[in-house]
């Protein structure tokens, strides 16, 4: 009796195919595989009869195995979804956490859908693709679970359930690796693994287009041109012929071949002149050119390479060598084309990033984030900057009178125009705080004219309010006015916040000082600190100067009203030199001083003597510390106006206020009534 062969691992088809059956010595029959699958010699089946039946048994075994793994995956998914549902029900009051859990639920749903879509007869490549996709989805589950667990307390009951889901996801991952045919022991068919292997094999296995490459053969000698064309056609290349240099350039521009074989000596345009024309054309220079010449001239070959040729061959050209050179150049071109596509996609992505982040950050900050590896590192550096702060006058009253949606429309009209102006003067919008704007000149990039641009920007912003109010009036919204404060000094500029959330900004005493300067402004006014004027090199037209006491400073701060800036900006605020309109009779009113934005209890008797633009000339017997916010009350409280007293003129106080369209009409009506 013949001894049976030693037992070998089941389904080891790869090894068996390399050698004959140990019993029957037959190598090319189905029994070669069956001998090992059943751990018996195929001689038990004369003439290998019944092989088809045995193969069906193998398929049933494989199907049963895959179904078993599939059911274990379904069980893990069901357990994860069940626990997730209970956690979601308990966290209804935490929208941020629920948003992350919804992503987990979506990934679990995608896992189940992907698993359900897998067919019973999928080959190894399809199963590898399925495992690849499933790893992506389970990675989403585990990633968002980690985020939610970081947000919850360690001892929270929901955290315990989420950790159980995380454990189940890891079990799912282990089971997923078993979801392959029993004879497949590695991920050789995994598409991702194949990509890495292609890199390890080197460029020789690079991308080869499914379509045949187009090669242009240029030679004035018909027989030589046809010979090379025939050699290339035998390698399944698509060949186009040209008999002159002029025709070569025409075909290159119209057909865009993948490679050009160019004879050097031709009537009309010779090969060297064609190379120069190709080099001067941005599109054509991307096409590789091989010069073929019957002249063995080393210097000539060097000149051709310098002119842009990719290679230089001597006639007669060996067919094998020609094919090797052509194949290598086409492969290199394919990689270069792919690299250009990648760079184009990268540029497209950067444009998208700029477009999205440009709505929140200046171009300089976006560029820094894209270029600097440390662009997101927390921390800052000391910089001398000019800080600009702007605020809508009497916005609290306006917002109370408008529906929230209309209030947002008003703000959007205002912020859109102001942001345009700030960026036009190369300022950085640090942040919007309600109706306030904080802009910086000198960070992240410092320039010598930071203070000049900030001053010009402030005047341009006041001029831009006409455009803002035109939009507001067209939408039935009230007209608004702003005050602007400017200050120059050292701040800390950098990324501020935490590793989870941060922003580029500026902090320090000079930022706070700018805020206090801005609070001293009246509607339509610009106030600048002495330091801003000192660092400016442009001519500045200043109006009144006011002395204010500022918290944190021992001495009063002298502020200057900015009315315009000289060349190269040449900007001037309008309406500041209008003459006063004198009332026929002083208009008797009362006035209350605002303390911390609240009306004081005392009402002071005052009289209005004149008006111009948004300013009133007010007589009051009580001495006031300027600047000061006040509210005027008309007879019987029929009229109330908020404003700021900014100075004195001819013994009276100058009161600037946010003017509504009916202000002058009401005051003139009072003036006419008093005159009668």
XYZ file of C-alpha atoms in Angstrom:
676
model
C 0.000 0.000 0.000
C 1.309 3.398 -0.970
C 1.867 5.724 1.981
C -0.214 8.884 2.000
C 1.547 12.214 1.678
C 2.142 14.267 4.808
C -0.688 16.601 5.764
C -0.407 20.169 4.500
C -2.349 23.300 5.413
C -5.796 23.355 3.849
C -6.448 25.763 0.981
C -2.689 26.275 0.401
C -3.244 26.620 -3.337
C -0.317 28.939 -3.982
C 2.304 26.438 -2.832
C 0.717 23.384 -4.485
C 0.495 24.945 -7.923
C 4.294 25.190 -7.970
C 4.817 21.413 -7.773
C 2.996 18.187 -8.826
C 0.783 16.034 -6.666
C 2.865 13.823 -4.389
C 0.929 10.717 -5.469
C -0.205 11.010 -9.051
C 2.614 13.357 -10.223
C 0.078 15.270 -12.306
C 0.646 19.003 -12.274
C -1.898 20.721 -14.523
C -5.173 19.227 -13.390
C -7.832 20.272 -10.905
C -6.718 17.459 -8.644
C -3.485 19.307 -7.882
C -5.536 21.643 -5.693
C -8.007 19.047 -4.486
C -5.283 16.772 -3.162
C -4.368 19.290 -0.506
C -7.820 20.760 0.141
C -9.083 17.354 1.228
C -5.692 16.246 2.574
C -5.997 13.185 0.391
C -4.393 12.116 -2.853
C -6.354 12.697 -6.026
C -5.772 9.052 -7.041
C -8.865 8.258 -4.949
C -10.848 9.753 -7.853
C -9.806 7.931 -11.052
C -9.161 10.392 -13.864
C -9.939 13.098 -11.287
C -13.626 12.541 -11.733
C -15.839 14.484 -9.343
C -13.520 17.504 -9.286
C -16.413 19.842 -10.096
C -18.408 18.503 -7.162
C -15.472 18.939 -4.816
C -14.981 22.538 -5.954
C -18.636 23.238 -5.174
C -18.025 21.833 -1.703
C -15.123 24.250 -1.334
C -17.352 27.170 -2.349
C -19.971 26.121 0.194
C -17.328 25.959 2.904
C -16.041 29.418 1.985
C -19.580 30.832 1.905
C -20.378 29.374 5.306
C -17.184 30.836 6.729
C -17.846 34.317 5.303
C -21.481 34.216 6.452
C -20.329 33.364 9.970
C -17.899 36.307 10.032
C -20.558 38.556 8.530
C -23.015 37.624 11.293
C -20.441 38.412 13.974
C -19.923 41.828 12.365
C -23.677 42.424 12.289
C -23.890 41.439 15.961
C -21.198 43.949 16.924
C -22.964 46.656 14.918
C -26.306 45.912 16.547
C -24.755 46.082 20.017
C -23.051 49.402 19.230
C -26.243 50.947 17.833
C -28.277 49.766 20.809
C -25.904 51.302 23.348
C -25.605 54.470 21.277
C -29.397 54.936 21.236
C -29.552 54.840 25.024
C -26.694 57.355 25.342
C -28.327 59.741 22.857
C -31.577 59.630 24.819
C -29.737 60.610 28.007
C -27.820 63.516 26.417
C -30.677 65.432 24.793
C -29.702 68.637 26.586
C -26.161 68.768 25.153
C -26.369 69.759 21.457
C -22.589 69.804 20.879
C -22.188 66.257 22.132
C -25.275 65.112 20.226
C -23.831 66.476 16.987
C -20.746 64.254 17.414
C -22.889 61.257 18.347
C -24.961 61.797 15.204
C -21.748 61.404 13.218
C -21.064 58.148 15.075
C -24.581 56.962 14.234
C -24.062 57.915 10.590
C -20.812 55.943 10.448
C -22.506 52.888 11.985
C -25.267 53.169 9.409
C -22.666 53.379 6.641
C -20.936 50.290 8.069
C -24.161 48.310 7.950
C -25.028 49.524 4.452
C -21.573 48.640 3.156
C -21.719 45.210 4.761
C -25.186 44.549 3.344
C -24.069 45.545 -0.147
C -21.302 42.918 -0.189
C -22.248 40.101 -2.548
C -22.035 36.395 -1.835
C -19.704 35.826 -4.778
C -17.332 38.740 -4.304
C -13.744 38.001 -5.266
C -10.710 38.712 -3.101
C -10.272 42.222 -4.512
C -13.900 43.131 -3.753
C -13.550 41.825 -0.201
C -10.323 43.800 0.218
C -12.087 46.943 -0.970
C -14.902 46.230 1.492
C -12.419 45.863 4.372
C -10.736 49.100 3.284
C -14.052 51.013 3.286
C -15.115 49.459 6.584
C -11.850 50.554 8.223
C -12.596 54.117 7.146
C -16.059 54.027 8.731
C -14.939 52.364 11.961
C -12.173 54.970 12.193
C -14.860 57.674 12.172
C -16.706 55.863 14.970
C -13.621 55.550 17.158
C -12.467 59.118 16.443
C -15.728 60.808 17.433
C -16.119 58.542 20.453
C -12.764 59.840 21.708
C -13.933 63.442 21.231
C -17.162 62.862 23.153
C -15.364 61.000 25.942
C -13.001 63.961 26.334
C -16.018 66.242 26.820
C -17.717 64.023 29.407
C -16.652 63.436 32.978
C -14.829 60.130 33.506
C -17.422 58.914 36.005
C -20.444 59.938 33.940
C -22.773 56.965 33.280
C -22.826 57.842 29.588
C -19.022 57.627 29.503
C -19.197 54.013 30.649
C -21.602 53.153 27.830
C -19.444 54.974 25.288
C -16.364 53.036 26.413
C -18.342 49.833 25.846
C -19.097 51.022 22.314
C -15.392 51.739 21.826
C -14.567 48.183 22.980
C -17.154 46.800 20.565
C -15.647 48.836 17.736
C -12.243 47.289 18.446
C -13.853 43.830 18.423
C -15.480 44.744 15.124
C -12.056 45.698 13.773
C -10.610 42.314 14.779
C -13.522 40.447 13.184
C -13.212 42.562 10.056
C -9.666 41.281 9.461
C -11.129 37.747 9.310
C -13.595 38.758 6.593
C -11.561 37.193 3.786
C -11.553 33.858 1.986
C -9.813 31.103 3.968
C -7.095 30.783 1.317
C -6.190 34.479 1.529
C -3.801 35.021 4.399
C -2.685 38.581 3.658
C -3.896 41.850 2.218
C -2.044 41.429 -1.066
C -5.209 42.378 -2.970
C -5.960 45.346 -0.748
C -6.013 48.407 -3.054
C -4.084 50.497 -0.536
C -1.424 47.807 -0.119
C -1.133 47.582 -3.880
C -0.446 51.305 -4.038
C 2.397 51.036 -1.538
C 3.827 48.012 -3.357
C 3.801 49.912 -6.619
C 5.980 52.567 -4.984
C 8.368 49.930 -3.654
C 8.747 48.445 -7.116
C 9.876 51.845 -8.362
C 9.042 53.899 -11.375
C 9.342 50.930 -13.721
C 5.811 49.951 -12.702
C 4.478 53.506 -12.894
C 1.214 54.606 -14.434
C 0.574 53.313 -17.933
C -2.428 54.723 -19.702
C -5.044 52.249 -20.855
C -5.068 54.096 -24.182
C -2.005 53.774 -26.457
C 0.384 56.704 -26.322
C 0.587 58.993 -29.346
C 4.095 59.484 -30.756
C 4.980 62.039 -33.415
C 7.825 60.951 -35.738
C 9.455 63.872 -37.583
C 11.905 63.118 -40.421
C 12.206 64.383 -43.983
C 13.502 60.937 -45.055
C 10.420 58.858 -45.901
C 12.022 55.430 -45.506
C 13.667 56.273 -42.181
C 10.459 57.807 -40.865
C 8.364 54.801 -41.925
C 10.840 52.350 -40.366
C 10.679 54.047 -36.962
C 6.891 54.319 -37.252
C 6.628 50.590 -37.947
C 8.854 49.737 -34.969
C 6.657 51.830 -32.687
C 3.405 50.448 -34.076
C 4.605 46.933 -33.247
C 4.700 48.122 -29.627
C 1.040 49.261 -29.909
C 1.830 52.973 -30.034
C -0.295 55.343 -32.097
C 2.077 57.002 -34.570
C 1.659 60.341 -36.355
C 4.189 61.363 -39.025
C 5.524 64.743 -40.127
C 8.073 65.448 -42.881
C 9.215 68.927 -41.798
C 9.858 71.079 -38.756
C 6.985 73.411 -39.635
C 4.552 70.494 -39.851
C 5.934 69.156 -36.564
C 4.924 72.324 -34.689
C 1.471 72.330 -36.321
C 0.796 68.730 -35.249
C 2.111 69.345 -31.739
C -0.255 72.293 -31.259
C -3.289 70.469 -32.660
C -2.826 66.817 -31.644
C -0.780 67.220 -28.435
C 1.262 63.982 -28.834
C 2.719 62.262 -25.784
C 6.250 62.173 -27.237
C 8.158 63.459 -30.286
C 10.981 61.723 -32.174
C 12.739 64.545 -34.026
C 15.323 64.320 -36.791
C 18.028 66.948 -36.448
C 18.897 67.626 -40.106
C 15.877 68.767 -42.144
C 15.199 71.440 -44.780
C 13.374 74.534 -43.596
C 13.217 74.480 -39.806
C 15.918 72.093 -38.608
C 15.624 70.040 -35.453
C 17.524 72.526 -33.298
C 15.238 75.396 -34.357
C 12.185 73.242 -33.634
C 13.563 72.587 -30.144
C 13.918 76.325 -29.543
C 10.318 76.937 -30.680
C 9.098 74.166 -28.372
C 11.053 75.569 -25.439
C 9.484 79.016 -25.947
C 5.944 77.588 -25.865
C 4.710 76.937 -22.301
C 2.325 74.176 -23.394
C 4.604 72.400 -25.880
C 7.649 72.333 -23.611
C 5.897 69.736 -21.439
C 6.068 67.184 -24.275
C 9.296 65.106 -24.196
C 11.388 65.241 -27.374
C 13.988 62.671 -28.447
C 16.429 63.875 -31.097
C 17.461 61.224 -33.633
C 20.516 62.081 -35.723
C 22.874 60.330 -38.065
C 25.744 62.518 -36.833
C 27.842 61.240 -33.935
C 28.578 64.661 -32.479
C 28.939 64.914 -28.708
C 28.889 68.725 -28.740
C 25.742 68.721 -30.893
C 24.069 66.313 -28.488
C 24.891 68.626 -25.564
C 23.426 71.611 -27.445
C 20.221 69.665 -28.095
C 19.886 68.689 -24.437
C 20.470 72.321 -23.435
C 17.778 73.383 -25.907
C 15.238 71.135 -24.209
C 15.632 67.664 -25.708
C 14.953 64.791 -23.324
C 17.307 62.335 -25.064
C 19.639 61.960 -28.044
C 19.890 58.808 -30.178
C 22.200 57.960 -33.094
C 20.923 56.418 -36.327
C 20.425 53.597 -37.022
C 18.432 53.172 -33.842
C 18.238 49.741 -32.274
C 14.545 48.820 -31.910
C 15.001 47.464 -28.387
C 16.912 50.540 -27.261
C 14.329 52.819 -28.897
C 11.479 51.066 -27.136
C 13.287 51.263 -23.792
C 13.973 55.003 -24.145
C 10.433 55.747 -25.341
C 8.878 53.675 -22.573
C 10.973 55.397 -19.896
C 10.157 58.893 -21.187
C 6.435 58.156 -21.469
C 6.470 56.809 -17.941
C 8.228 59.935 -16.679
C 5.738 62.129 -18.543
C 2.849 60.205 -16.996
C 4.251 60.904 -13.524
C 4.827 64.552 -14.398
C 1.256 64.864 -15.701
C -0.022 63.290 -12.523
C 2.113 65.660 -10.460
C 0.709 68.643 -12.373
C -2.816 67.383 -11.751
C -1.997 67.010 -8.069
C -0.534 70.523 -7.909
C -3.589 71.879 -9.718
C -5.843 70.181 -7.166
C -3.652 71.504 -4.374
C -3.891 75.021 -5.777
C -7.649 74.602 -6.102
C -7.816 73.486 -2.465
C -5.746 76.473 -1.368
C -8.028 78.818 -3.300
C -10.988 77.230 -1.542
C -9.260 77.604 1.839
C -8.503 81.240 1.092
C -12.083 81.841 0.027
C -13.537 80.227 3.155
C -11.068 81.541 5.743
C -10.840 84.906 3.990
C -14.302 85.615 5.358
C -12.885 85.419 8.865
C -9.161 86.189 8.545
C -7.041 88.588 6.540
C -5.048 87.344 3.543
C -1.818 87.719 5.537
C -3.019 85.421 8.328
C -4.357 82.823 5.880
C -1.020 82.852 4.028
C 0.835 82.412 7.313
C -1.310 79.408 8.217
C -0.642 77.862 4.800
C 3.095 78.575 4.677
C 4.251 78.319 8.280
C 4.409 74.938 9.998
C 4.144 76.799 13.296
C 1.289 79.002 12.097
C -1.123 77.411 14.562
C 1.249 77.257 17.533
C -0.113 78.997 20.604
C 1.823 82.021 21.804
C 2.710 85.485 20.642
C 5.371 88.109 20.136
C 5.694 91.765 21.053
C 4.855 94.068 18.154
C 4.285 97.765 17.674
C 0.920 98.118 15.963
C -1.778 100.703 15.369
C -5.113 99.534 16.736
C -8.392 100.810 15.264
C -11.715 100.356 17.036
C -15.101 101.400 15.627
C -18.544 101.240 17.185
C -22.097 102.161 16.129
C -23.460 105.061 18.156
C -26.647 104.369 20.128
C -26.820 100.798 18.812
C -28.580 99.564 21.956
C -31.553 101.829 21.240
C -31.579 100.871 17.551
C -31.492 97.146 18.319
C -34.459 97.480 20.682
C -36.516 99.046 17.913
C -35.755 96.349 15.309
C -36.689 92.710 14.943
C -33.631 90.437 15.397
C -33.544 89.520 11.698
C -33.611 93.161 10.601
C -30.984 94.013 13.193
C -28.707 91.357 11.686
C -29.337 92.783 8.201
C -28.314 96.233 9.443
C -25.131 94.831 10.988
C -24.274 92.867 7.849
C -24.621 95.984 5.681
C -22.317 97.859 8.049
C -19.709 95.123 8.540
C -19.529 94.247 4.836
C -18.606 97.781 3.783
C -16.263 98.376 6.722
C -14.385 95.100 6.175
C -13.919 96.020 2.515
C -12.399 99.347 3.506
C -10.114 97.836 6.165
C -8.746 95.211 3.787
C -8.251 97.853 1.080
C -5.857 99.607 3.482
C -4.159 96.282 4.344
C -5.525 96.110 7.844
C -6.322 92.889 9.698
C -9.826 92.486 11.112
C -9.063 91.002 14.518
C -12.679 90.466 15.525
C -16.266 91.670 15.442
C -17.800 92.203 18.868
C -21.483 92.908 18.385
C -21.545 96.224 16.544
C -17.868 96.870 17.238
C -14.865 96.287 14.976
C -11.292 95.728 16.148
C -8.726 96.087 13.358
C -4.928 95.977 13.542
C -2.264 97.551 11.337
C 1.153 95.957 11.822
C 0.317 92.330 12.595
C 0.982 89.718 11.429
C 3.032 91.752 8.922
C 4.636 95.031 9.960
C 5.132 97.909 7.507
C 6.640 101.354 7.929
C 3.359 103.108 7.093
C 1.101 101.202 9.523
C -0.010 104.367 11.346
C -0.567 106.235 8.061
C -2.764 103.495 6.654
C -4.740 103.260 9.898
C -5.468 107.007 9.874
C -6.479 106.919 6.208
C -8.601 103.836 6.831
C -10.479 105.580 9.651
C -11.371 108.528 7.394
C -12.359 106.147 4.562
C -14.586 104.216 6.978
C -16.431 107.389 7.960
C -16.824 108.215 4.274
C -18.053 104.672 3.637
C -20.954 105.158 6.045
C -22.832 106.914 3.217
C -22.777 103.622 1.299
C -23.882 101.709 4.416
C -26.820 104.040 5.026
C -27.832 103.926 1.354
C -28.216 100.161 1.736
C -30.055 100.548 5.033
C -32.515 103.103 3.680
C -33.180 100.914 0.619
C -34.121 98.085 2.991
C -36.214 100.285 5.263
C -33.588 100.265 8.023
C -32.472 103.296 10.048
C -29.368 105.306 9.211
C -26.458 104.800 11.607
C -23.225 106.562 12.520
C -19.996 105.342 14.065
C -17.182 106.616 16.222
C -13.574 105.505 15.645
C -10.622 105.453 18.039
C -6.949 105.015 17.075
C -3.905 104.211 19.195
C -0.351 103.041 18.504
C 1.845 101.039 20.850
C 3.275 97.658 21.799
C 0.965 94.640 22.043
C 1.316 90.868 22.147
C 0.225 89.441 18.779
C -0.217 85.731 18.136
C -2.452 82.698 18.467
C -4.550 83.019 21.608
C -6.769 80.326 23.101
C -6.374 76.596 23.618
C -5.272 73.619 21.548
C -8.946 72.933 20.769
C -9.864 76.462 19.726
C -7.686 79.475 19.096
C -7.617 82.713 17.117
C -5.005 85.126 15.901
C -5.339 88.365 17.849
C -3.688 91.125 19.841
C -3.818 91.748 23.588
C -2.305 94.258 25.961
C -2.676 97.674 27.550
C -2.685 99.518 24.227
C -5.661 97.491 22.987
C -7.612 98.435 26.117
C -6.523 102.065 25.740
C -7.877 102.122 22.172
C -11.219 100.908 23.475
C -11.348 103.786 25.972
C -10.410 106.306 23.263
C -13.191 104.976 21.046
C -15.690 105.336 23.908
C -14.902 109.082 23.954
C -15.919 109.557 20.325
C -19.177 111.025 19.146
C -21.108 109.992 16.049
C -19.056 110.542 12.907
C -15.926 111.392 14.901
C -12.365 110.029 14.789
C -10.088 110.445 17.808
C -6.387 109.556 17.692
C -3.887 109.241 20.505
C -0.645 111.269 20.527
C 1.355 108.118 19.764
C -0.554 107.468 16.524
C 0.073 111.008 15.317
C 3.728 110.763 16.384
C 4.354 107.580 14.359
C 2.510 108.850 11.276
C 4.431 110.382 8.397
C 1.441 111.565 6.399
C -0.013 115.046 6.861
C -3.004 114.872 9.230
C -5.720 117.539 9.416
C -6.749 117.766 13.065
C -9.737 119.488 14.613
C -10.391 119.997 18.278
C -8.242 118.494 20.965
C -9.785 117.117 24.122
C -8.193 116.056 27.375
C -9.645 112.934 28.969
C -8.867 111.005 32.113
C -8.176 107.372 31.313
C -8.165 104.537 33.808
C -4.610 103.267 34.266
C -2.939 106.552 33.295
C -1.758 109.101 35.870
C -1.990 112.073 33.511
C -4.914 113.125 31.289
C -4.631 111.915 27.703
C -4.722 114.554 24.969
C -6.777 113.248 22.048
C -6.958 114.852 18.605
C -9.972 114.834 16.315
C -8.921 113.653 12.846
C -10.659 115.465 9.977
C -8.538 114.272 7.065
C -5.208 112.916 5.810
C -3.004 114.275 3.042
C -1.250 112.719 0.073
C -0.991 109.996 -1.093
C -4.454 109.335 0.399
C -6.011 112.831 0.150
C -9.114 112.072 2.242
C -11.296 114.637 4.002
C -14.403 114.327 6.157
C -17.273 116.381 4.828
C -19.698 118.634 6.672
C -17.426 119.585 9.570
C -17.066 123.227 8.542
C -20.725 123.987 7.929
C -21.965 127.169 9.640
C -24.248 126.919 12.650
C -27.948 127.352 12.007
C -29.151 129.709 14.727
C -32.629 129.187 16.122
C -34.964 132.179 16.272
C -35.319 131.603 19.984
C -33.380 129.248 22.296
C -35.257 125.947 22.687
C -35.746 125.002 26.325
C -35.036 121.365 27.136
C -33.722 119.173 29.945
C -30.624 117.017 29.947
C -29.523 113.977 31.946
C -25.947 112.753 32.197
C -25.391 109.024 31.530
C -23.323 107.147 34.092
C -22.230 103.664 32.972
C -24.805 103.949 30.162
C -27.614 104.623 32.665
C -29.579 107.849 32.976
C -28.723 109.937 35.993
C -31.498 110.925 38.372
C -30.935 114.675 37.963
C -32.339 116.577 34.983
C -30.458 119.748 34.156
C -32.222 122.681 32.464
C -30.553 123.509 29.140
C -31.333 125.504 26.011
C -30.492 124.793 22.382
C -29.094 127.749 20.444
C -27.988 126.308 17.101
C -27.487 123.137 15.058
C -25.430 121.858 12.131
C -25.218 118.403 10.613
C -25.421 116.109 13.671
C -24.264 118.692 16.227
C -26.150 120.977 18.615
C -25.000 124.062 20.508
C -26.267 123.662 24.091
C -26.194 126.183 26.937
C -25.979 124.714 30.444
C -25.166 126.441 33.723
C -23.690 123.268 35.225
C -19.995 122.611 34.606
C -19.485 119.241 32.861
C -16.383 117.044 32.576
C -15.821 116.271 28.902
C -16.452 114.132 27.023
C -19.723 112.973 28.539
C -22.726 111.000 27.279
C -26.081 112.717 27.750
C -29.751 112.451 26.874
C -31.892 115.466 25.929
C -35.585 115.616 26.757
C -38.002 117.925 24.969
C -41.079 119.621 26.433
C -43.379 117.093 28.080
C -40.783 114.406 27.230
C -42.090 114.322 23.657
C -38.542 114.152 22.298
C -35.492 112.314 23.620
C -32.086 112.449 21.956
C -28.883 110.656 22.962
C -25.496 112.140 22.235
C -22.066 113.058 23.522
C -20.778 116.486 24.552
C -17.343 116.701 22.962
C -16.250 120.307 23.500
C -17.121 123.932 24.088
C -17.685 126.790 21.665
C -18.520 130.423 22.509
C -19.369 129.489 26.089
C -21.746 126.732 25.012
C -21.305 122.977 24.786
C -21.060 121.186 21.431
C -23.252 118.098 21.488
C -22.733 115.381 18.832
C -25.461 112.802 18.412
C -26.725 110.047 16.181
C -29.132 111.873 13.918
C -32.382 110.305 12.872
C -34.023 111.723 9.713
C -36.683 113.641 11.640
C -34.369 115.302 14.188
C -33.953 118.637 12.456
C -37.620 118.732 11.492
C -38.645 118.254 15.131
C -36.181 120.855 16.389
C -37.240 123.334 13.731
C -40.861 122.709 14.679
C -40.005 123.521 18.293
C -38.092 126.599 17.104
C -41.085 127.802 15.082
C -43.465 127.199 17.985
C -41.243 129.139 20.386
C -40.891 131.982 17.877
C -44.635 132.416 17.784
